[in-house]
Amino acid sequence: MPRKDITSGNWAVAEAMRQINPDVVAAYPITPSTDIPMRFSEFVADGLVDTNLVTVESEHSAISACVAASVSGARVMTASSANGVALMHEIFPIAASYRAPIVFGLVNRSLGAPINIHCDHGDSMAERDSGWIHIYCEDGQEVYDTTIMAVRIAEQKDVLLPIFVCQDGFITSHCFEPIEFMDDDVVRKFIGERDPLFPLLDVDNPVAYGSLVLTDYYFEIKRQQVEAMKHVEKAYLDVAAEFAKITGRNYPLVDKYRTEDADYIMVIMSSAAGASKETVDRLREKGHKVGCLRIRLFRPFPAKVIVDALKGAKAIAVCDRAASLGAPAPLFTEIKGALYDAGIHIPANTYVYGLGGRDFFPHNAEEAFMDLINKKMSPEERYLGLRE
Amino acid sequence: MSSLKGWQDLPLATTVPASTSEAVQTGQWRSMRPIWDEKECIHCLQCWIQCPDKSIKANADGKVTGVDYFYCKGCGICAAVCPKKAIEMRPESEFIEQ
Ligand code: SF4
Ligand code: SF4
């Protein structure tokens, strides 16, 4: 029987990890993701998992150990945030090109300086070209469910890519809310055993990873990774459909909230979608045809489903919890590109909000919606919740 | 370019078959060639021990039989350690066939 418990986003990841029982976890704690390896280490100490928990001296070593274990054939998980993620940066593209299906609990936090432990998406957005799959979750339930689905998506043979399961630091990671957990045996049956393609421990078929290639083969290997990314959407949809059959919980690539007949749509990611959806309901009561489109899968970018959701709108507001200093914000850039490719020219405003954990309130969302409704459109970046 | 594989024919994940160094002709790198003089050699095996590429050939009786030019990189260690100066390093250019 599935059970409900009052749990935080971090503990939800740790609980998923207990049920997944990965072969190896190599981690180094950093706020706000610390709870994940901390709680998981209790499961290890209590003998509830068989995992080899590798405690290392830095995030760089943590992800390096993860890569080595993963290409050896192990099922591997870890977690980190912000500057920890940044320290791992060097190894992320290696993990991706070695096709190491590591499942990574990424708890979003702003990058220093100034030092700040609260949420924005600057840490994961800086990794958007590292070759990893990125999924952004709205709440703890979604974090738990996505962590379990991520194992299957990452390990699928025509995908074989590492995956970030992102949740908002503190807002989701430390907020206690009711979460429904699956039974251990149901989780284990759902994820099955890992069947690695070229495990280093297979001494009868020895391979070497990452040998030197120069101008001759580097390009071709990147092209293989491009191809793997093309298989992610189908893998995701297959796994999500199977998951929905077991749990009744559906996770499409994007979460469309009252967008079907909407004239004005806000595009947003992660926990701030809550304030946006509440604002949609309020404005709908006043007769405004508004909707919210929440992007779950960010890498690979599901351009087609996004265009389908937006194409009927009169204007859109794209909200980024990250800035690309000196250029348009990351989500906005992708949305514009997707619409351009589809030959659709919808007026679009770009808003940056919530940097360094600044709260995003329904009145912030309303401000953006009212810009659209009142036709206050312009290409300049705007800021929600900023003191001028 | 034509002999190089396209992306669809490459093994995945940067992998290549392991334990393949025996197939690599490191002798291609050589610019100086060790010439072994059988008449001077006293078969002390110093060259055989010191060669970093296992390129001095010796038989089961512990006698040097020659140099394996498929692997010999021409480092000259064998010539330097030989107590009888039975190995001479000569430029590869002398051996280019016209
Ligand atoms: S030149 Fe160097 S590589 Fe060649 S046989 Fe002598 S010691 Fe070995
Ligand atoms: S070191 Fe000189 S003498 Fe000794 S085995 Fe080699 S070639 Fe012969």
XYZ file of C-alpha atoms and ligand atoms in Angstrom:
502
model
C 0.000 0.000 0.000
C 1.371 3.436 -0.866
C 1.805 5.506 2.281
C 1.573 9.235 2.858
C 3.994 11.080 5.040
C 4.853 14.668 5.867
C 8.232 15.016 4.192
C 10.568 17.621 2.725
C 11.829 17.705 -0.846
C 15.273 16.651 0.316
C 13.968 13.785 2.414
C 11.814 12.734 -0.504
C 14.984 12.324 -2.604
C 16.680 10.414 0.215
C 13.643 8.149 0.564
C 13.616 7.518 -3.186
C 17.314 6.674 -2.936
C 16.636 4.222 -0.105
C 14.083 2.464 -2.274
C 16.267 2.593 -5.390
C 19.156 1.181 -3.339
C 21.905 2.438 -5.684
C 25.213 0.581 -5.806
C 27.269 3.692 -5.192
C 26.600 7.159 -3.785
C 29.558 9.549 -3.660
C 28.599 12.891 -2.194
C 29.845 15.973 -0.446
C 27.379 18.072 1.531
C 26.434 21.626 0.609
C 23.413 23.677 1.627
C 20.564 23.283 0.744
C 21.127 19.739 -0.595
C 22.993 18.533 2.529
C 19.924 16.761 3.882
C 19.985 14.312 0.988
C 23.339 12.609 1.631
C 22.909 13.185 5.390
C 19.632 11.329 5.608
C 20.805 8.733 3.132
C 23.928 8.098 5.241
C 21.593 7.156 8.105
C 19.993 4.538 5.868
C 23.479 3.232 5.082
C 24.432 3.185 8.767
C 21.193 1.412 9.653
C 21.838 -1.254 7.035
C 18.684 -0.389 5.088
C 20.573 -0.210 1.782
C 23.508 -2.063 0.233
C 25.023 1.124 -1.128
C 28.722 1.841 -1.036
C 28.628 5.417 0.292
C 31.835 7.169 -0.693
C 32.525 10.181 1.494
C 34.976 12.411 -0.319
C 36.742 15.699 0.303
C 35.066 17.835 -2.361
C 32.280 17.930 -4.917
C 34.848 17.496 -7.665
C 35.890 14.182 -6.131
C 32.269 13.220 -5.494
C 31.253 13.478 -9.132
C 34.537 11.938 -10.280
C 33.891 8.893 -8.104
C 30.329 8.776 -9.436
C 31.548 8.712 -13.030
C 34.073 5.961 -12.324
C 31.481 3.844 -10.534
C 28.890 4.427 -13.235
C 31.127 3.332 -16.107
C 32.097 0.326 -14.031
C 28.470 -0.705 -14.305
C 27.099 0.526 -10.992
C 23.839 2.375 -10.470
C 24.957 5.719 -9.076
C 23.287 8.700 -7.433
C 24.442 11.924 -5.824
C 23.263 15.428 -4.925
C 24.594 18.956 -4.751
C 23.836 22.664 -5.042
C 25.248 25.981 -6.223
C 29.028 26.276 -5.793
C 29.227 22.523 -5.288
C 27.628 22.089 -8.694
C 30.041 24.664 -10.103
C 33.015 22.778 -8.680
C 31.728 19.643 -10.401
C 31.468 21.450 -13.703
C 34.678 20.054 -15.154
C 33.426 16.493 -14.762
C 29.834 16.965 -15.994
C 30.655 16.855 -19.722
C 32.849 13.823 -19.074
C 29.967 12.021 -17.365
C 27.759 12.838 -20.333
C 30.222 11.737 -22.998
C 31.029 8.537 -21.065
C 27.257 8.010 -21.138
C 27.152 7.523 -17.373
C 23.471 7.466 -16.330
C 23.990 9.135 -12.947
C 20.846 10.394 -11.207
C 21.586 13.704 -9.528
C 19.425 15.503 -6.967
C 20.159 19.105 -7.825
C 18.806 21.493 -5.219
C 18.863 24.886 -6.884
C 20.706 27.649 -5.104
C 22.212 30.923 -6.260
C 25.913 31.058 -7.092
C 28.139 33.372 -5.082
C 29.078 36.171 -4.850
C 27.562 37.623 -2.767
C 27.272 34.401 -0.847
C 23.666 33.336 -0.595
C 22.181 29.968 0.295
C 18.735 30.571 -1.213
C 17.189 29.528 -4.463
C 17.674 30.580 -7.992
C 18.430 28.556 -11.097
C 21.832 30.077 -11.866
C 23.649 26.900 -10.804
C 21.849 24.445 -13.072
C 21.414 26.912 -15.930
C 25.190 27.219 -16.043
C 25.212 23.472 -16.815
C 22.671 23.533 -19.583
C 25.244 22.722 -22.264
C 27.020 20.006 -20.257
C 25.145 17.181 -21.952
C 22.903 16.248 -19.008
C 19.139 15.843 -19.013
C 17.463 18.555 -16.887
C 14.078 18.140 -15.236
C 12.664 20.887 -12.996
C 10.105 19.948 -10.334
C 7.384 22.050 -8.762
C 6.900 20.281 -5.418
C 8.123 17.474 -3.192
C 5.810 14.837 -4.638
C 7.115 15.587 -8.091
C 10.702 15.464 -6.841
C 10.136 12.012 -5.360
C 8.347 10.668 -8.417
C 10.838 12.189 -10.855
C 13.831 10.768 -8.983
C 12.432 7.279 -9.457
C 11.498 7.845 -13.101
C 14.923 9.399 -13.738
C 16.668 6.077 -13.110
C 14.754 4.474 -15.964
C 15.048 7.416 -18.350
C 18.798 7.802 -17.803
C 19.554 4.104 -18.177
C 17.529 3.518 -21.321
C 19.930 2.070 -23.905
C 19.335 4.640 -26.631
C 19.608 7.464 -24.061
C 22.318 6.593 -21.497
C 22.771 10.093 -20.181
C 23.149 11.563 -16.720
C 20.173 13.447 -15.365
C 19.590 16.380 -13.040
C 16.392 16.288 -11.017
C 16.088 19.927 -9.961
C 14.092 21.296 -7.071
C 14.058 24.772 -5.560
C 16.413 25.167 -2.615
C 14.597 25.664 0.714
C 11.278 26.436 -0.998
C 10.895 22.789 -1.999
C 13.891 21.116 -0.382
C 13.034 22.157 3.166
C 9.271 22.574 2.968
C 7.433 19.714 4.669
C 4.352 18.633 2.794
C 2.337 15.429 2.427
C 4.019 13.123 -0.070
C 2.750 9.754 -1.205
C 5.430 7.073 -1.300
C 5.277 3.897 -3.322
C 5.966 0.508 -1.767
C 9.610 -0.541 -1.812
C 8.949 -3.611 -3.934
C 6.916 -1.598 -6.429
C 9.790 0.858 -6.836
C 12.322 -1.950 -7.218
C 10.201 -3.713 -9.792
C 9.690 -0.449 -11.676
C 13.381 0.395 -11.897
C 14.676 -3.173 -12.318
C 18.376 -3.939 -12.423
C 20.833 -1.819 -14.322
C 22.038 -3.512 -17.494
C 25.162 -1.519 -18.377
C 26.405 -1.362 -21.951
C 30.188 -1.320 -21.539
C 30.952 -1.935 -17.850
C 34.628 -1.666 -17.004
C 34.201 -4.630 -14.692
C 33.328 -6.881 -17.626
C 36.862 -8.254 -17.966
C 35.878 -10.573 -20.807
C 35.066 -7.578 -22.989
C 37.632 -5.000 -21.945
C 37.142 -1.414 -23.071
C 38.896 1.850 -22.359
C 36.914 5.059 -21.772
C 37.986 8.534 -22.733
C 41.134 7.904 -24.708
C 42.660 10.830 -26.525
C 41.001 11.812 -29.765
C 41.917 15.009 -31.516
C 40.605 16.496 -34.709
C 39.747 13.019 -35.959
C 36.903 11.815 -33.698
C 35.887 14.413 -31.078
C 33.229 15.909 -33.361
C 31.689 12.506 -34.104
C 31.452 11.656 -30.407
C 29.599 14.928 -29.702
C 27.243 14.069 -32.561
C 26.469 10.762 -30.837
C 25.475 12.714 -27.734
C 23.212 14.925 -29.815
C 21.537 11.763 -31.065
C 21.102 10.399 -27.539
C 19.357 13.631 -26.548
C 16.930 13.140 -29.428
C 15.758 9.904 -27.805
C 15.045 11.437 -24.413
C 11.520 12.712 -25.083
C 10.240 9.291 -26.115
C 12.038 7.564 -23.252
C 10.578 10.110 -20.854
C 7.039 9.684 -22.195
C 7.246 5.872 -22.093
C 8.532 5.856 -18.526
C 6.024 8.515 -17.411
C 3.145 6.530 -18.925
C 4.204 3.385 -17.099
C 4.641 5.374 -13.897
C 1.176 6.914 -14.258
C -0.338 3.439 -14.592
C 1.132 2.424 -11.243
C 0.645 5.645 -9.289
C -2.061 7.593 -11.093
C 0.285 10.568 -11.207
C 0.896 12.073 -14.643
C 3.976 14.024 -15.607
C 3.882 15.422 -19.123
C 6.949 17.174 -20.579
C 5.329 20.488 -19.791
C 2.565 21.248 -17.329
C -0.255 23.158 -19.016
C -2.452 25.005 -16.564
C -5.562 26.532 -18.162
C -3.591 27.306 -21.319
C -6.018 25.707 -23.812
C -8.088 28.832 -24.479
C -5.702 31.350 -22.891
C -4.887 34.642 -24.584
C -2.068 35.391 -22.169
C 0.324 32.741 -20.935
C 3.078 32.875 -18.352
C 5.953 30.441 -18.935
C 7.780 29.504 -15.753
C 9.635 26.645 -14.046
C 9.708 24.902 -10.668
C 8.038 26.069 -7.459
C 7.108 29.566 -8.641
C 4.493 27.940 -10.864
C 2.364 27.687 -7.714
C 2.054 31.474 -7.358
C 1.527 31.739 -11.096
C -1.317 29.184 -11.141
C -3.022 30.839 -8.190
C -2.852 34.130 -10.048
C -4.305 32.471 -13.125
C -7.312 31.369 -11.073
C -7.801 34.841 -9.598
C -7.525 36.602 -12.946
C -9.814 34.031 -14.577
C -12.447 34.922 -11.962
C -12.172 38.501 -13.162
C -12.698 37.356 -16.733
C -9.123 37.407 -18.029
C -8.223 34.470 -20.229
C -4.833 33.629 -18.759
C -2.846 30.423 -18.300
C 0.446 29.082 -17.003
C 2.871 26.838 -18.854
C 5.403 25.173 -16.602
C 8.456 23.661 -18.295
C 9.494 20.383 -16.670
C 11.947 19.007 -19.200
C 14.475 21.713 -20.029
C 17.247 19.583 -21.602
C 16.548 18.372 -24.155
C 14.262 21.321 -24.810
C 10.815 20.076 -25.888
C 10.280 22.850 -28.416
C 7.375 21.240 -30.246
C 5.069 20.734 -27.267
C 5.901 24.210 -26.032
C 5.053 25.796 -29.363
C 1.812 23.794 -29.450
C 0.869 25.152 -26.038
C 1.755 28.756 -26.852
C 0.735 29.171 -30.476
C -2.818 30.364 -29.761
C -1.780 33.066 -27.293
C -1.904 36.799 -27.985
C 1.107 37.510 -25.760
C 3.376 35.618 -23.384
C 5.466 36.395 -20.326
C 8.561 34.232 -19.885
C 9.831 34.186 -16.311
C 13.409 33.152 -15.575
C 14.821 32.466 -12.126
C 18.270 33.067 -13.637
C 19.869 35.868 -15.567
C 22.274 35.524 -18.446
C 24.225 38.685 -17.753
C 24.675 40.570 -21.000
C 22.140 38.517 -22.977
C 18.483 37.464 -22.725
C 17.655 35.052 -19.890
C 18.012 31.321 -20.647
C 14.401 30.139 -20.745
C 13.339 33.230 -22.688
C 16.034 32.592 -25.286
C 14.861 29.012 -25.783
C 11.191 29.972 -26.024
C 11.908 32.685 -28.581
C 14.021 30.288 -30.612
C 11.303 27.637 -30.577
C 8.648 30.110 -31.719
C 10.912 31.514 -34.427
C 11.543 28.025 -35.816
C 7.792 27.437 -35.902
C 7.262 30.707 -37.769
C 5.179 32.100 -34.917
C 5.659 35.681 -33.839
C 3.885 36.223 -30.531
C 4.771 39.361 -28.550
C 6.818 38.169 -25.576
C 7.993 39.896 -22.434
C 10.969 38.612 -20.473
C 11.033 38.739 -16.683
C 13.790 37.789 -14.291
C 12.546 37.029 -10.781
C 13.590 35.391 -7.546
C 17.376 35.754 -7.720
C 19.051 34.839 -4.438
C 15.792 33.408 -3.146
C 13.747 36.624 -3.432
C 10.137 35.551 -2.944
C 7.860 35.313 -5.929
C 4.367 36.296 -4.839
C 1.057 36.103 -6.679
C 1.170 39.908 -6.966
C 4.468 39.570 -8.863
C 2.822 37.149 -11.259
C -0.159 39.472 -11.560
C 2.127 42.365 -12.485
C 3.463 40.360 -15.423
C 0.014 39.187 -16.517
C -1.308 42.775 -16.368
C 1.555 43.913 -18.612
C 0.341 41.426 -21.212
C -3.320 42.300 -20.759
C -2.569 46.049 -20.971
C -0.314 45.507 -23.999
C 2.753 46.839 -22.214
C 5.135 44.864 -24.375
C 8.804 45.530 -25.078
C 11.959 43.488 -25.601
C 13.763 44.908 -22.535
C 14.302 42.538 -19.646
C 12.040 43.316 -16.674
C 12.465 42.358 -13.049
C 9.786 41.100 -10.673
C 10.266 41.782 -6.967
C 13.350 43.963 -7.467
C 13.746 47.277 -5.614
C 14.578 50.000 -8.119
C 39.403 11.342 -44.166
C 37.680 8.492 -45.940
C 39.273 5.805 -43.761
C 37.878 7.430 -40.606
C 34.564 6.215 -39.255
C 31.397 8.307 -39.157
C 29.561 8.924 -35.883
C 27.083 6.126 -36.472
C 29.841 3.523 -36.824
C 31.848 4.547 -33.767
C 31.459 2.638 -30.504
C 29.413 4.597 -27.956
C 30.527 6.417 -24.837
C 34.092 7.218 -25.992
C 34.906 3.526 -25.596
C 37.525 1.662 -27.556
C 38.572 -1.967 -27.195
C 41.115 -2.200 -24.391
C 44.507 -3.979 -24.316
C 45.246 -2.956 -27.877
C 48.644 -1.319 -27.392
C 50.338 -4.324 -29.003
C 48.837 -3.190 -32.295
C 50.319 0.291 -32.099
C 53.443 0.659 -34.244
C 55.444 2.925 -31.963
C 58.389 2.324 -34.267
C 56.874 4.986 -36.513
C 58.066 7.617 -34.028
C 61.746 6.636 -34.363
C 64.258 9.137 -35.761
C 67.402 7.245 -34.666
C 67.799 3.518 -35.307
C 69.795 1.216 -33.001
C 72.072 -1.078 -35.022
C 73.148 -4.111 -33.044
C 76.550 -5.673 -33.820
C 76.324 -9.389 -33.109
C 80.140 -9.787 -33.211
C 80.732 -7.294 -30.364
C 77.813 -8.441 -28.194
C 78.607 -10.439 -25.024
C 74.896 -11.072 -24.274
C 74.978 -9.400 -20.882
C 71.316 -8.448 -21.534
C 71.684 -4.907 -20.127
C 69.969 -3.535 -23.229
C 67.190 -6.121 -22.965
C 66.549 -5.139 -19.321
C 66.677 -1.384 -19.856
C 64.738 -1.006 -23.098
C 61.497 0.803 -22.136
C 59.631 -0.760 -25.062
C 60.652 -4.400 -24.815
C 62.182 -3.992 -28.248
C 65.404 -5.915 -27.762
C 64.688 -9.432 -28.857
C 66.271 -12.310 -26.948
C 65.790 -16.066 -27.144
C 65.153 -18.672 -24.484
C 68.905 -19.206 -24.076
C 69.335 -15.600 -22.972
C 70.962 -14.531 -26.217
C 70.131 -11.227 -27.894
C 68.823 -11.857 -31.414
C 68.139 -8.338 -32.691
C 65.876 -5.313 -32.391
C 62.132 -5.214 -32.967
C 61.734 -2.126 -35.128
C 57.928 -2.348 -35.036
C 58.076 -1.025 -31.469
C 61.574 0.482 -31.028
C 61.179 4.252 -30.588
C 64.888 4.970 -30.991
C 65.428 6.379 -27.506
C 69.038 5.167 -27.468
C 69.014 3.747 -23.948
C 70.232 0.369 -25.200
C 73.230 1.982 -26.892
C 74.000 4.066 -23.803
C 73.982 1.117 -21.386
C 75.903 -1.324 -23.578
C 79.324 -2.005 -21.969
C 80.747 -3.169 -25.319
C 79.394 -0.326 -27.490
C 77.777 -3.071 -29.528
C 74.788 -0.871 -30.401
C 75.161 2.185 -32.598
C 72.441 4.810 -33.063
C 72.146 5.922 -36.666
C 69.756 8.431 -38.263
C 66.645 6.969 -39.835
C 67.357 9.088 -42.886
C 70.143 6.645 -43.780
C 67.569 3.892 -44.158
C 65.011 5.655 -46.337
C 64.575 3.571 -49.420
C 65.003 5.569 -52.579
S 66.543 2.514 -28.975
Fe 65.291 2.549 -27.116
S 63.414 1.594 -27.760
Fe 64.883 1.059 -29.334
S 65.714 -0.889 -28.693
Fe 67.056 0.677 -27.863
S 66.292 1.047 -25.798
Fe 64.665 -0.036 -26.905
S 74.041 -4.442 -23.692
Fe 75.438 -4.682 -25.436
S 76.597 -6.418 -24.928
Fe 74.951 -6.479 -23.534
S 73.435 -7.721 -24.569
Fe 73.026 -5.709 -25.192
S 74.108 -5.373 -27.068
Fe 74.953 -7.195 -26.114
